[in-house]
Short mmCIF file of C-alpha atoms in Angstrom, two decimals:
data_model
loop_
_atom_site.label_atom_id
_atom_site.label_comp_id
_atom_site.label_asym_id
_atom_site.label_seq_id
_atom_site.Cartn_x
_atom_site.Cartn_y
_atom_site.Cartn_z
CA UNK A 1 4.75 8.25 -6.28
CA UNK A 2 7.93 8.55 -8.33
CA UNK A 3 8.42 4.78 -8.52
CA UNK A 4 4.80 4.19 -9.52
CA UNK A 5 5.07 6.89 -12.18
CA UNK A 6 8.25 5.45 -13.69
CA UNK A 7 6.97 1.88 -13.62
CA UNK A 8 3.55 2.84 -14.95
CA UNK A 9 4.96 4.82 -17.84
CA UNK A 10 7.31 1.96 -18.73
CA UNK A 11 4.39 -0.48 -18.87
CA UNK A 12 2.25 1.91 -20.92
CA UNK A 13 5.10 2.44 -23.37
CA UNK A 14 4.83 -1.27 -24.16
CA UNK A 15 1.02 -1.42 -24.07
CA UNK A 16 -0.95 1.83 -23.64
CA UNK A 17 -4.23 -0.07 -23.15
CA UNK A 18 -3.34 -1.58 -19.79
CA UNK A 19 -4.51 -0.33 -16.40
CA UNK A 20 -1.82 0.49 -13.83
CA UNK A 21 -2.76 -0.60 -10.31
CA UNK A 22 -1.03 1.42 -7.58
CA UNK A 23 -1.20 -0.06 -4.08
CA UNK A 24 -1.29 2.03 -0.93
CA UNK A 25 1.27 2.23 1.87
CA UNK A 26 1.06 1.66 5.62
CA UNK A 27 2.57 4.91 6.98
CA UNK A 28 1.28 8.16 5.52
CA UNK A 29 2.77 11.65 5.35
CA UNK A 30 0.82 12.91 8.37
CA UNK A 31 2.22 10.05 10.49
CA UNK A 32 -1.00 8.03 10.57
CA UNK A 33 -0.73 4.30 10.00
CA UNK A 34 -3.08 1.74 8.58
CA UNK A 35 -2.86 -1.64 6.85
CA UNK A 36 0.02 -2.42 4.54
CA UNK A 37 -1.51 -1.37 1.25
CA UNK A 38 -4.32 0.57 2.92
CA UNK A 39 -2.88 4.10 3.00
CA UNK A 40 -3.81 6.24 -0.02
CA UNK A 41 -4.53 9.51 1.76
CA UNK A 42 -1.52 11.24 0.17
CA UNK A 43 -2.83 10.72 -3.36
CA UNK A 44 -4.98 13.80 -2.76
CA UNK A 45 -1.85 15.98 -2.90
CA UNK A 46 0.48 13.77 -4.93
CA UNK A 47 -1.44 11.71 -7.48
CA UNK A 48 0.29 9.36 -9.88
CA UNK A 49 0.08 11.06 -13.29
CA UNK A 50 1.02 8.93 -16.29
CA UNK A 51 1.69 9.67 -19.94
CA UNK A 52 -1.62 8.02 -20.87
CA UNK A 53 -4.62 9.53 -19.09
CA UNK A 54 -7.17 7.52 -17.11
CA UNK A 55 -5.00 4.44 -16.62
CA UNK A 56 -4.40 4.60 -12.85
CA UNK A 57 -6.39 2.40 -10.46
CA UNK A 58 -5.59 2.67 -6.74
CA UNK A 59 -5.70 -0.50 -4.65
CA UNK A 60 -6.39 -0.69 -0.92
CA UNK A 61 -6.21 -3.49 1.66
CA UNK A 62 -8.43 -3.82 4.72
CA UNK A 63 -8.80 -6.43 7.45
CA UNK A 64 -10.67 -6.97 10.74
CA UNK A 65 -9.49 -6.85 14.35
CA UNK A 66 -8.63 -10.56 14.37
CA UNK A 67 -5.76 -9.84 11.95
CA UNK A 68 -4.56 -6.78 13.88
CA UNK A 69 -6.39 -4.68 16.46
CA UNK A 70 -6.23 -1.24 14.85
CA UNK A 71 -7.35 1.65 17.05
CA UNK A 72 -10.68 2.18 15.28
CA UNK A 73 -11.90 -1.27 16.33
CA UNK A 74 -11.92 -0.06 19.97
CA UNK A 75 -13.85 3.15 19.29
CA UNK A 76 -17.14 3.59 21.08
CA UNK A 77 -19.01 4.01 17.78
CA UNK A 78 -17.60 0.86 16.13
CA UNK A 79 -18.65 -0.39 13.56
CA UNK A 80 -20.48 2.78 12.48
CA UNK A 81 -17.09 4.56 12.35
CA UNK A 82 -15.69 2.29 9.63
CA UNK A 83 -16.99 4.20 6.57
CA UNK A 84 -15.25 7.33 7.89
CA UNK A 85 -11.97 5.41 8.23
CA UNK A 86 -12.26 4.11 4.67
CA UNK A 87 -13.34 7.50 3.30
CA UNK A 88 -10.25 9.15 4.78
CA UNK A 89 -7.72 6.55 3.64
CA UNK A 90 -8.93 5.53 0.18
CA UNK A 91 -12.69 5.74 -0.38
CA UNK A 92 -12.53 9.47 -1.15
CA UNK A 93 -10.67 8.69 -4.38
CA UNK A 94 -13.73 7.07 -5.93
CA UNK A 95 -16.30 9.25 -4.18
CA UNK A 96 -14.65 12.43 -5.51
CA UNK A 97 -14.09 10.94 -8.99
CA UNK A 98 -10.32 11.25 -8.63
CA UNK A 99 -9.66 7.66 -9.71
CA UNK A 100 -11.25 4.22 -9.39
CA UNK A 101 -10.47 2.10 -6.33
CA UNK A 102 -9.91 -1.66 -6.34
CA UNK A 103 -10.16 -3.20 -2.85
CA UNK A 104 -7.33 -5.62 -3.51
CA UNK A 105 -7.51 -7.57 -0.25
CA UNK A 106 -10.10 -8.08 2.46
CA UNK A 107 -10.94 -11.25 4.34
CA UNK A 108 -11.66 -12.81 7.72
CA UNK A 109 -11.98 -16.06 9.63
CA UNK A 110 -15.45 -14.75 10.59
CA UNK A 111 -15.22 -16.24 14.07
CA UNK A 112 -15.93 -13.18 16.24
CA UNK A 113 -18.75 -10.66 16.47
CA UNK A 114 -16.31 -7.86 15.69
CA UNK A 115 -15.18 -9.61 12.51
CA UNK A 116 -18.78 -10.23 11.48
CA UNK A 117 -19.58 -6.55 11.96
CA UNK A 118 -16.51 -5.54 9.98
CA UNK A 119 -17.35 -7.83 7.05
CA UNK A 120 -20.97 -6.66 6.93
CA UNK A 121 -19.79 -3.05 6.95
CA UNK A 122 -17.18 -3.38 4.21
CA UNK A 123 -19.57 -5.38 2.01
CA UNK A 124 -22.13 -2.58 2.40
CA UNK A 125 -19.45 0.03 1.64
CA UNK A 126 -18.21 -1.80 -1.46
CA UNK A 127 -21.73 -2.17 -2.81
CA UNK A 128 -22.85 1.36 -1.99
CA UNK A 129 -19.83 2.87 -3.75
CA UNK A 130 -19.65 0.50 -6.73
CA UNK A 131 -16.12 -0.66 -5.90
CA UNK A 132 -14.29 -3.54 -7.54
CA UNK A 133 -12.62 -5.99 -5.17
CA UNK A 134 -10.56 -9.13 -4.66
CA UNK A 135 -11.44 -11.28 -1.63
CA UNK A 136 -8.61 -12.83 0.42
CA UNK A 137 -8.67 -15.72 -0.05
CA UNK A 138 -10.27 -18.60 -1.92
CA UNK A 139 -7.79 -21.20 -0.65
CA UNK A 140 -8.24 -22.37 2.97
CA UNK A 141 -4.58 -22.29 4.05
CA UNK A 142 -4.29 -18.57 4.77
CA UNK A 143 -3.59 -18.53 8.50
CA UNK A 144 -5.06 -15.08 9.17
CA UNK A 145 -8.29 -15.41 7.23
CA UNK A 146 -8.92 -18.97 6.09
CA UNK A 147 -10.62 -19.29 2.72
CA UNK A 148 -13.93 -19.52 0.93
CA UNK A 149 -13.65 -23.31 0.98
CA UNK A 150 -13.03 -25.57 3.97
CA UNK A 151 -9.82 -27.46 4.66
CA UNK A 152 -10.91 -30.23 2.28
CA UNK A 153 -10.57 -27.66 -0.56
CA UNK A 154 -14.09 -28.57 -1.67
CA UNK A 155 -16.81 -27.63 0.82
CA UNK A 156 -17.96 -23.99 0.50
CA UNK A 157 -17.77 -21.79 3.59
CA UNK A 158 -21.49 -21.03 3.66
CA UNK A 159 -21.36 -18.26 6.29
CA UNK A 160 -18.75 -16.28 4.38
CA UNK A 161 -20.52 -16.69 1.06
CA UNK A 162 -23.78 -15.58 2.66
CA UNK A 163 -22.10 -12.47 4.07
CA UNK A 164 -20.63 -11.70 0.64
CA UNK A 165 -23.92 -12.32 -1.17
CA UNK A 166 -24.81 -8.62 -1.60
CA UNK A 167 -21.72 -8.05 -3.78
CA UNK A 168 -21.70 -11.37 -5.61
CA UNK A 169 -24.48 -10.21 -7.92
CA UNK A 170 -23.66 -7.68 -10.65
CA UNK A 171 -23.66 -4.03 -9.61
CA UNK A 172 -23.30 -0.93 -11.74
CA UNK A 173 -20.38 1.22 -10.56
CA UNK A 174 -20.57 4.99 -10.79
CA UNK A 175 -18.99 6.56 -13.87
CA UNK A 176 -16.21 8.92 -12.75
CA UNK A 177 -15.68 12.08 -14.77
CA UNK A 178 -12.59 11.91 -17.03
CA UNK A 179 -9.55 13.60 -15.58
CA UNK A 180 -6.79 15.36 -17.44
CA UNK A 181 -3.25 14.41 -16.40
CA UNK A 182 -2.75 17.86 -14.92
CA UNK A 183 -5.88 17.77 -12.79
CA UNK A 184 -5.24 18.39 -9.11
CA UNK A 185 -7.59 16.34 -6.93
CA UNK A 186 -9.12 17.94 -3.92
CA UNK A 187 -8.24 16.86 -0.43
CA UNK A 188 -10.69 14.63 1.43
CA UNK A 189 -12.46 16.27 4.33
CA UNK A 190 -13.31 12.97 5.99
CA UNK A 191 -11.96 12.43 9.51
CA UNK A 192 -8.51 10.91 9.62
CA UNK A 193 -7.90 7.95 11.94
CA UNK A 194 -4.75 8.13 14.03
CA UNK A 195 -3.91 4.61 15.17
CA UNK A 196 -1.01 4.45 17.59
CA UNK A 197 0.06 0.89 17.07
CA UNK A 198 2.21 -0.30 14.21
CA UNK A 199 -0.01 -2.47 12.03
CA UNK A 200 0.71 -6.05 11.26
CA UNK A 201 1.38 -6.89 7.63
CA UNK A 202 -1.37 -8.01 5.33
CA UNK A 203 -1.58 -11.80 5.25
CA UNK A 204 1.01 -13.30 2.98
CA UNK A 205 -0.15 -15.60 0.23
CA UNK A 206 0.40 -19.31 0.66
CA UNK A 207 0.72 -21.35 -2.49
CA UNK A 208 -2.10 -23.79 -2.82
CA UNK A 209 -1.14 -27.43 -3.39
CA UNK A 210 -1.53 -28.70 -6.92
CA UNK A 211 -4.05 -31.25 -5.75
CA UNK A 212 -6.40 -31.44 -2.75
CA UNK A 213 -5.31 -33.25 0.42
CA UNK A 214 -5.66 -37.01 0.44
CA UNK A 215 -8.49 -36.94 2.95
CA UNK A 216 -11.88 -37.70 1.46
CA UNK A 217 -13.70 -34.44 0.85
CA UNK A 218 -16.87 -33.69 2.71
CA UNK A 219 -20.00 -34.07 0.61
CA UNK A 220 -21.02 -30.96 -1.26
CA UNK A 221 -24.04 -29.23 0.27
CA UNK A 222 -27.39 -29.43 -1.44
CA UNK A 223 -27.84 -26.39 -3.63
CA UNK A 224 -31.16 -25.07 -4.83
CA UNK A 225 -31.75 -24.86 -8.55
CA UNK A 226 -30.17 -21.72 -9.97
CA UNK A 227 -32.39 -18.89 -11.10
CA UNK A 228 -33.47 -19.14 -14.70
CA UNK A 229 -34.55 -15.54 -14.98
CA UNK A 230 -34.21 -12.34 -13.05
CA UNK A 231 -37.29 -10.13 -13.20
CA UNK A 232 -37.02 -6.45 -13.76
CA UNK A 233 -37.26 -5.02 -10.26
CA UNK A 234 -40.04 -2.62 -9.52
CA UNK A 235 -39.40 0.39 -7.38
CA UNK A 236 -38.80 -0.83 -3.81
CA UNK A 237 -41.45 0.02 -1.27
CA UNK A 238 -39.73 1.32 1.86
CA UNK A 239 -40.74 0.28 5.34
CA UNK A 240 -40.08 2.27 8.49
CA UNK A 241 -40.47 2.04 12.23
CA UNK A 242 -39.48 5.67 12.78
CA UNK A 243 -35.94 4.75 13.84
CA UNK A 244 -35.28 1.89 11.39
CA UNK A 245 -35.95 2.01 7.66
CA UNK A 246 -35.59 -0.65 5.00
CA UNK A 247 -36.58 -1.44 1.43
CA UNK A 248 -37.39 -4.66 -0.42
CA UNK A 249 -34.96 -5.59 -3.20
CA UNK A 250 -35.83 -8.68 -5.22
CA UNK A 251 -32.47 -10.04 -6.37
CA UNK A 252 -33.67 -13.04 -8.37
CA UNK A 253 -36.67 -15.33 -8.81
CA UNK A 254 -37.30 -18.68 -10.51
CA UNK A 255 -39.99 -21.37 -10.59
CA UNK A 256 -39.09 -22.76 -7.16
CA UNK A 257 -38.14 -19.70 -5.15
CA UNK A 258 -36.61 -16.27 -4.84
CA UNK A 259 -33.83 -14.30 -3.15
CA UNK A 260 -34.52 -10.90 -1.60
CA UNK A 261 -32.16 -8.38 -0.02
CA UNK A 262 -32.79 -5.53 2.40
CA UNK A 263 -30.73 -2.49 3.35
CA UNK A 264 -31.58 -1.81 6.98
CA UNK A 265 -30.62 1.62 8.33
CA UNK A 266 -30.98 2.96 11.87
CA UNK A 267 -31.38 6.70 12.42
CA UNK A 268 -30.65 6.16 16.12
CA UNK A 269 -29.18 3.25 18.07
CA UNK A 270 -31.44 0.20 18.44
CA UNK A 271 -31.02 -3.10 20.27
CA UNK A 272 -32.83 -5.04 17.58
CA UNK A 273 -35.27 -4.88 14.67
CA UNK A 274 -37.61 -7.05 12.62
CA UNK A 275 -39.27 -6.99 9.20
CA UNK A 276 -42.40 -8.85 8.12
CA UNK A 277 -44.29 -9.11 4.83
CA UNK A 278 -46.78 -11.30 3.03
CA UNK A 279 -45.50 -14.00 0.66
CA UNK A 280 -48.60 -16.00 -0.33
CA UNK A 281 -46.88 -18.86 -2.19
CA UNK A 282 -43.96 -19.34 0.24
CA UNK A 283 -43.48 -22.85 1.61
CA UNK A 284 -40.09 -22.69 3.36
CA UNK A 285 -37.26 -20.38 4.43
CA UNK A 286 -34.23 -21.95 2.75
CA UNK A 287 -31.53 -19.72 4.25
CA UNK A 288 -30.94 -16.22 5.56
CA UNK A 289 -27.95 -14.00 6.32
CA UNK A 290 -27.92 -11.37 9.04
CA UNK A 291 -31.44 -12.41 10.08
CA UNK A 292 -33.39 -15.22 11.67
CA UNK A 293 -36.56 -15.80 9.64
CA UNK A 294 -39.82 -17.70 10.24
CA UNK A 295 -42.82 -18.47 8.03
CA UNK A 296 -46.26 -18.45 9.66
CA UNK A 297 -49.05 -19.02 7.17
CA UNK A 298 -48.30 -16.55 4.40
CA UNK A 299 -46.33 -14.10 6.56
CA UNK A 300 -42.54 -14.06 6.73
CA UNK A 301 -40.95 -12.38 9.75
CA UNK A 302 -37.20 -11.76 9.92
CA UNK A 303 -35.31 -10.46 12.95
CA UNK A 304 -31.79 -9.06 12.81
CA UNK A 305 -29.20 -11.22 14.53
CA UNK A 306 -25.45 -11.63 15.04
CA UNK A 307 -23.57 -8.83 13.24
CA UNK A 308 -26.82 -7.29 11.93
CA UNK A 309 -28.80 -7.25 15.19
CA UNK A 310 -27.96 -4.20 17.31
CA UNK A 311 -27.38 -1.13 15.13
CA UNK A 312 -25.58 2.11 15.96
CA UNK A 313 -26.98 5.48 14.94
CA UNK A 314 -26.47 5.93 11.20
CA UNK A 315 -25.40 2.32 10.63
CA UNK A 316 -26.65 0.39 7.59
CA UNK A 317 -26.43 -3.37 7.00
CA UNK A 318 -27.19 -5.55 3.99
CA UNK A 319 -29.20 -8.66 4.84
CA UNK A 320 -31.23 -11.14 2.85
CA UNK A 321 -32.84 -14.53 2.51
CA UNK A 322 -33.77 -17.31 0.11
CA UNK A 323 -37.37 -18.53 0.08
CA UNK A 324 -38.90 -21.63 -1.47
CA UNK A 325 -41.99 -20.38 -3.31
CA UNK A 326 -43.77 -20.72 -6.63
CA UNK A 327 -43.69 -16.95 -7.09
CA UNK A 328 -42.12 -13.88 -5.47
CA UNK A 329 -44.04 -10.88 -4.14
CA UNK A 330 -43.69 -8.05 -6.64
CA UNK A 331 -43.47 -5.22 -4.14
CA UNK A 332 -44.78 -6.24 -0.70
CA UNK A 333 -45.74 -3.86 2.07
CA UNK A 334 -43.15 -4.10 4.83
CA UNK A 335 -43.86 -3.89 8.54
CA UNK A 336 -40.78 -2.78 10.48
CA UNK A 337 -40.34 -2.77 14.25
CA UNK A 338 -37.39 -1.70 16.38
CA UNK A 339 -36.49 -1.89 20.06
#
């Protein structure tokens, strides 16, 4: 706290318009440990207060079990327990309007079910809370996480980009109430994780080469024409099976197709779920994330799979698809089933 205060004030003395980003720690005052950069629980009692108000942004780091097997990954209610872990360590800062949070690092190789569940959960959390973020990493030579492009430095990692799709479109963050420098933030009441193992460090950055490797790059994948207009969304029409609820969210539409997202929430644990709706002009399912989708006549049916298939009680996932069609349904009736 003292170091961040001195450094922040020195920077603001030179330029009072800058934001001061304060990263978390790994070991917190109560003895709990988390990722290097992920511990911001103590801000509740000891915030960084600078000479210029409203300049502090707190930055957290978070990673999946493949980077280090923190205790919460072995909990019986994983991955539904993750929002509580994040709330306790850093999410409360934004939720309670103490200060904005920038998720400075999160990333994964996306090779295990656990990692897929973690990425889906943190993407949902970032979107739901209007958080800013920096994904680790774009370059492929990060040993712990890989990158958003393949080893040829050219080919996009389609699965990762699909999982990140819900937060790649613009979102409107909540507007925190202004704080005076003397304001004392309240303490979070969220449960506090108490991992027993010492966490591994966040992945260290590896400098990317100035030019791609000599190997011939793989051909770029075929990409559908970009949207030329985004319609004003109408109020989503929710669908429910009693235990699973969802709502249609038209993300974008153009002359040759559309992209739609769904937030699927389970009130009690389910082994699987499906959504169907009518899309009269649809001709093909181009791609989907978190679901397997089929087109039969004018009806599209999507079933949760991989990280978005089985859901714990209270768990929400963001899923979506791209459809080739001459027009998008404005607000289709959804049929939802669960088992």
